[in-house]
Amino acid sequence: METSCQEIIASRVAGLIAAEVASNPSICLGLPTGRTPAKMYAELVKLSRQNNLDWSRVCGFALDEYLDVDETQSFSHYLSVNLYDGVGLPAANRFNPSESGDDYDALIAARGGLDITILGIGLNGHIAFNEPGTPAESWTHSIVLTPSTIDANRELFKGAGRIPTRAVTMGISTILGSRRIILMAFGEKKRSILDQALTGPISPEIPASFLQQHDSLQVFTDFERAQACRLD
Ligand code: PGA
């Protein structure tokens, strides 16, 4: 079977993270959830096992978390199942903003800051759950999700009864404070918002546009724009 562009990107990003973990065993990672990183996490778990990677001192900081959700639908559950349990990240090194609230940024700083933050992008231009209107000067905070985000999540909450409406998220300043940022965007429907974010005016209306201000941003897409599959 032909390997899809998404699979190529997933293994590439996984390879890159694995190499960073190998060279910096106490690396701090900002970690997304959702559909975009799922294959990459599966690859990363596979690579970690193949190479006996030591995750005992790595710190994982979830980008965001719902405030009104069952445990099995939470991002902390997602990260445990898709990454942490598979690579053996100790429970003490798994951080989640819903547990630390306002102290999340202090916690990140105390661990030396984020070395690499991986992001997806929402159809409305959000990064983590920084919805349109979020200023650049924002740290970890709680938010009410926009109707567009709630709608995009509908598919993920099929049969779960209630779709969460509130969350806590790293702020734009938290994310821009990361030494390196990797943004992944898959599917034609993300093309337009990614274009606006990367080439349009920098504005709180498209929170991802603030990424233009970061000097170590890498973008991986499966559509023509960045020709990501052809990068070496
Ligand atoms: P998705 O979400 O990966 O499920 O498309 C991306 C996001 O909302 O950041």
Short mmCIF file of C-alpha atoms and ligand atoms in Angstrom, two decimals:
data_model
loop_
_atom_site.label_atom_id
_atom_site.label_comp_id
_atom_site.label_asym_id
_atom_site.label_seq_id
_atom_site.Cartn_x
_atom_site.Cartn_y
_atom_site.Cartn_z
CA MET A 1 0.00 0.00 0.00
CA GLU A 2 1.27 3.46 -0.86
CA THR A 3 2.46 5.53 2.08
CA SER A 4 0.37 8.67 2.40
CA CYS A 5 1.82 12.10 2.75
CA GLN A 6 0.42 12.27 6.29
CA GLU A 7 2.25 9.07 7.18
CA ILE A 8 5.50 10.42 5.76
CA ILE A 9 5.12 13.60 7.80
CA ALA A 10 4.13 11.64 10.91
CA SER A 11 7.31 9.56 10.75
CA ARG A 12 9.43 12.56 9.93
CA VAL A 13 8.20 14.58 12.89
CA ALA A 14 8.38 11.50 15.14
CA GLY A 15 11.98 10.92 14.01
CA LEU A 16 12.83 14.50 14.74
CA ILE A 17 11.35 14.36 18.26
CA ALA A 18 13.01 11.02 18.97
CA ALA A 19 16.39 12.46 17.96
CA GLU A 20 15.85 15.45 20.25
CA VAL A 21 14.89 13.22 23.18
CA ALA A 22 18.02 11.14 22.57
CA SER A 23 20.26 14.21 22.58
CA ASN A 24 18.51 16.01 25.45
CA PRO A 25 17.08 13.45 27.92
CA SER A 26 15.47 16.18 30.07
CA ILE A 27 13.77 17.93 27.17
CA CYS A 28 10.45 19.74 27.80
CA LEU A 29 7.79 19.16 25.17
CA GLY A 30 4.56 21.08 24.56
CA LEU A 31 2.11 18.47 23.31
CA PRO A 32 -1.09 18.71 21.27
CA THR A 33 -4.02 16.32 21.08
CA GLY A 34 -6.73 15.78 18.46
CA ARG A 35 -6.58 14.17 15.04
CA THR A 36 -3.47 15.85 13.66
CA PRO A 37 -0.75 14.35 15.91
CA ALA A 38 -2.25 10.87 16.34
CA LYS A 39 -0.15 9.09 13.69
CA MET A 40 2.97 10.95 14.75
CA TYR A 41 2.54 9.74 18.34
CA ALA A 42 2.09 6.14 17.13
CA GLU A 43 5.35 6.44 15.18
CA LEU A 44 7.11 8.05 18.13
CA VAL A 45 6.10 5.20 20.45
CA LYS A 46 7.34 2.69 17.85
CA LEU A 47 10.65 4.50 17.40
CA SER A 48 11.15 4.89 21.15
CA ARG A 49 10.70 1.16 21.65
CA GLN A 50 12.96 0.24 18.75
CA ASN A 51 15.69 2.53 20.03
CA ASN A 52 15.16 2.02 23.74
CA LEU A 53 14.76 5.75 24.24
CA ASP A 54 14.89 6.92 27.84
CA TRP A 55 11.91 9.17 28.67
CA SER A 56 12.43 9.05 32.43
CA ARG A 57 13.51 12.72 32.63
CA VAL A 58 11.45 14.13 29.75
CA CYS A 59 8.63 16.54 30.69
CA GLY A 60 5.37 16.56 28.77
CA PHE A 61 3.22 19.67 28.98
CA ALA A 62 -0.25 19.31 27.44
CA LEU A 63 -1.15 22.41 25.44
CA ASP A 64 -4.67 22.50 26.77
CA GLU A 65 -7.46 20.65 28.55
CA TYR A 66 -11.24 20.66 28.67
CA LEU A 67 -12.78 21.85 31.90
CA ASP A 68 -16.03 19.96 31.74
CA VAL A 69 -15.32 16.53 30.39
CA ASP A 70 -15.26 12.88 31.47
CA GLU A 71 -11.78 11.57 32.22
CA THR A 72 -11.80 9.22 29.22
CA GLN A 73 -12.45 12.17 26.87
CA SER A 74 -9.82 14.38 28.47
CA PHE A 75 -6.60 15.41 26.80
CA SER A 76 -4.65 13.98 29.68
CA HIS A 77 -6.22 10.60 28.91
CA TYR A 78 -5.47 11.06 25.20
CA LEU A 79 -1.80 11.77 25.89
CA SER A 80 -1.49 8.82 28.27
CA VAL A 81 -2.99 6.41 25.77
CA ASN A 82 -1.36 7.79 22.60
CA LEU A 83 2.08 8.68 23.94
CA TYR A 84 2.97 8.65 27.64
CA ASP A 85 2.18 5.03 28.49
CA GLY A 86 3.84 3.79 25.29
CA VAL A 87 7.13 5.63 25.86
CA GLY A 88 7.16 5.22 29.64
CA LEU A 89 6.94 8.87 30.62
CA PRO A 90 6.74 8.90 34.44
CA ALA A 91 3.45 10.17 35.90
CA ALA A 92 5.34 12.90 37.77
CA ASN A 93 6.52 14.35 34.46
CA ARG A 94 3.06 14.60 32.87
CA PHE A 95 1.75 18.12 33.22
CA ASN A 96 -1.72 19.39 32.43
CA PRO A 97 -2.98 22.98 32.66
CA SER A 98 -6.25 22.01 34.34
CA GLU A 99 -4.27 20.77 37.34
CA SER A 100 -1.94 23.74 37.65
CA GLY A 101 -4.08 26.65 36.41
CA ASP A 102 -2.29 29.95 36.73
CA ASP A 103 0.84 28.18 37.92
CA TYR A 104 1.33 26.37 34.62
CA ASP A 105 3.65 29.01 33.21
CA ALA A 106 5.66 29.05 36.43
CA LEU A 107 5.88 25.28 36.27
CA ILE A 108 7.11 25.40 32.69
CA ALA A 109 9.68 28.06 33.62
CA ALA A 110 10.82 26.01 36.63
CA ARG A 111 11.56 23.11 34.28
CA GLY A 112 13.69 25.35 32.06
CA GLY A 113 11.00 26.36 29.53
CA LEU A 114 9.57 24.50 26.56
CA ASP A 115 12.20 23.17 24.17
CA ILE A 116 9.85 22.02 21.43
CA THR A 117 6.14 22.70 21.11
CA ILE A 118 4.10 20.79 18.58
CA LEU A 119 0.92 22.42 17.31
CA GLY A 120 -2.09 21.76 15.15
CA ILE A 121 -4.24 24.58 13.84
CA GLY A 122 -8.00 25.00 14.23
CA LEU A 123 -10.22 25.88 11.29
CA ASN A 124 -10.68 29.30 12.87
CA GLY A 125 -6.92 29.80 13.28
CA HIS A 126 -6.65 28.81 16.91
CA ILE A 127 -3.45 27.31 18.30
CA ALA A 128 -3.93 25.23 21.42
CA PHE A 129 -7.29 26.68 22.49
CA ASN A 130 -6.34 30.31 21.92
CA GLU A 131 -9.46 31.27 20.03
CA PRO A 132 -9.78 34.33 17.74
CA GLY A 133 -9.45 37.51 19.77
CA THR A 134 -6.71 36.17 22.05
CA PRO A 135 -3.94 38.75 22.41
CA ALA A 136 -0.24 37.92 21.99
CA GLU A 137 0.31 38.82 25.63
CA SER A 138 -1.58 35.88 27.03
CA TRP A 139 -0.38 33.16 29.38
CA THR A 140 -2.20 30.03 30.51
CA HIS A 141 -5.86 30.90 30.97
CA SER A 142 -9.33 29.44 30.83
CA ILE A 143 -11.58 30.11 27.85
CA VAL A 144 -15.02 29.46 26.42
CA LEU A 145 -14.79 27.58 23.13
CA THR A 146 -16.19 29.24 20.01
CA PRO A 147 -19.12 27.62 18.15
CA SER A 148 -16.72 26.76 15.28
CA THR A 149 -14.43 24.79 17.60
CA ILE A 150 -17.33 23.07 19.34
CA ASP A 151 -18.63 22.09 15.93
CA ALA A 152 -15.22 20.78 14.79
CA ASN A 153 -15.10 18.65 17.95
CA ARG A 154 -18.54 17.15 17.38
CA GLU A 155 -17.11 14.17 15.49
CA LEU A 156 -14.70 13.39 18.36
CA PHE A 157 -17.52 13.35 20.90
CA LYS A 158 -19.93 11.14 18.97
CA GLY A 159 -22.03 9.21 21.43
CA ALA A 160 -20.50 11.03 24.39
CA GLY A 161 -23.63 13.06 25.04
CA ARG A 162 -22.18 16.43 25.85
CA ILE A 163 -19.50 18.33 23.92
CA PRO A 164 -17.26 20.42 26.19
CA THR A 165 -17.59 24.18 25.97
CA ARG A 166 -14.85 25.37 28.31
CA ALA A 167 -11.14 24.70 28.45
CA VAL A 168 -7.86 25.90 29.87
CA THR A 169 -5.02 26.58 27.48
CA MET A 170 -1.44 27.73 27.29
CA GLY A 171 -1.44 31.35 26.09
CA ILE A 172 0.16 32.76 22.97
CA SER A 173 3.11 34.02 25.04
CA THR A 174 3.54 30.56 26.54
CA ILE A 175 3.73 29.04 23.06
CA LEU A 176 5.98 31.73 21.58
CA GLY A 177 8.31 31.20 24.54
CA SER A 178 9.07 27.70 23.24
CA ARG A 179 12.56 27.46 21.73
CA ARG A 180 11.27 25.60 18.70
CA ILE A 181 7.77 25.17 17.27
CA ILE A 182 6.53 22.50 14.89
CA LEU A 183 3.14 23.08 13.29
CA MET A 184 1.33 20.30 11.49
CA ALA A 185 -1.78 20.82 9.34
CA PHE A 186 -3.47 18.10 7.36
CA GLY A 187 -6.29 18.17 4.82
CA GLU A 188 -7.45 20.65 2.19
CA LYS A 189 -9.84 22.27 4.64
CA LYS A 190 -6.86 23.59 6.65
CA ARG A 191 -5.15 25.11 3.61
CA SER A 192 -6.86 28.48 3.59
CA ILE A 193 -6.51 29.20 7.31
CA LEU A 194 -2.86 28.11 7.27
CA ASP A 195 -2.16 30.42 4.35
CA GLN A 196 -3.81 33.32 6.13
CA ALA A 197 -1.90 32.55 9.32
CA LEU A 198 1.50 32.34 7.67
CA THR A 199 1.24 35.01 5.02
CA GLY A 200 -1.51 37.40 6.14
CA PRO A 201 -1.43 40.18 8.70
CA ILE A 202 -0.46 39.27 12.26
CA SER A 203 -3.61 39.71 14.27
CA PRO A 204 -5.43 38.30 17.31
CA GLU A 205 -8.25 37.42 14.90
CA ILE A 206 -6.04 34.60 13.64
CA PRO A 207 -4.05 33.54 16.70
CA ALA A 208 -1.80 31.26 14.60
CA SER A 209 -0.58 34.37 12.76
CA PHE A 210 1.50 35.22 15.84
CA LEU A 211 3.70 32.27 14.87
CA GLN A 212 5.17 34.50 12.15
CA GLN A 213 7.01 36.23 14.98
CA HIS A 214 8.81 33.05 16.03
CA ASP A 215 12.27 32.47 14.62
CA SER A 216 12.23 28.69 14.82
CA LEU A 217 8.95 27.58 13.28
CA GLN A 218 8.70 24.51 11.05
CA VAL A 219 5.48 23.79 9.19
CA PHE A 220 4.48 20.37 7.91
CA THR A 221 1.45 20.02 5.66
CA ASP A 222 0.13 17.37 3.32
CA PHE A 223 -0.98 19.88 0.73
CA GLU A 224 0.96 21.65 -1.92
CA ARG A 225 1.58 24.93 -0.10
CA ALA A 226 4.68 23.94 1.83
CA GLN A 227 5.40 20.89 -0.34
CA ALA A 228 6.12 19.20 2.93
CA CYS A 229 6.43 15.71 1.48
CA ARG A 230 9.29 16.84 -0.68
CA LEU A 231 11.31 18.39 2.15
CA ASP A 232 14.35 16.41 3.13
P1 PGA B 1 -7.46 18.54 14.89
O1 PGA B 1 -7.54 19.86 15.75
O2 PGA B 1 -6.04 18.08 14.98
O3 PGA B 1 -8.38 17.58 15.56
O4 PGA B 1 -7.85 18.91 13.50
C1 PGA B 1 -6.57 20.83 15.53
C2 PGA B 1 -6.79 21.96 16.49
O5 PGA B 1 -7.95 22.28 16.79
O6 PGA B 1 -5.80 22.53 16.96
#
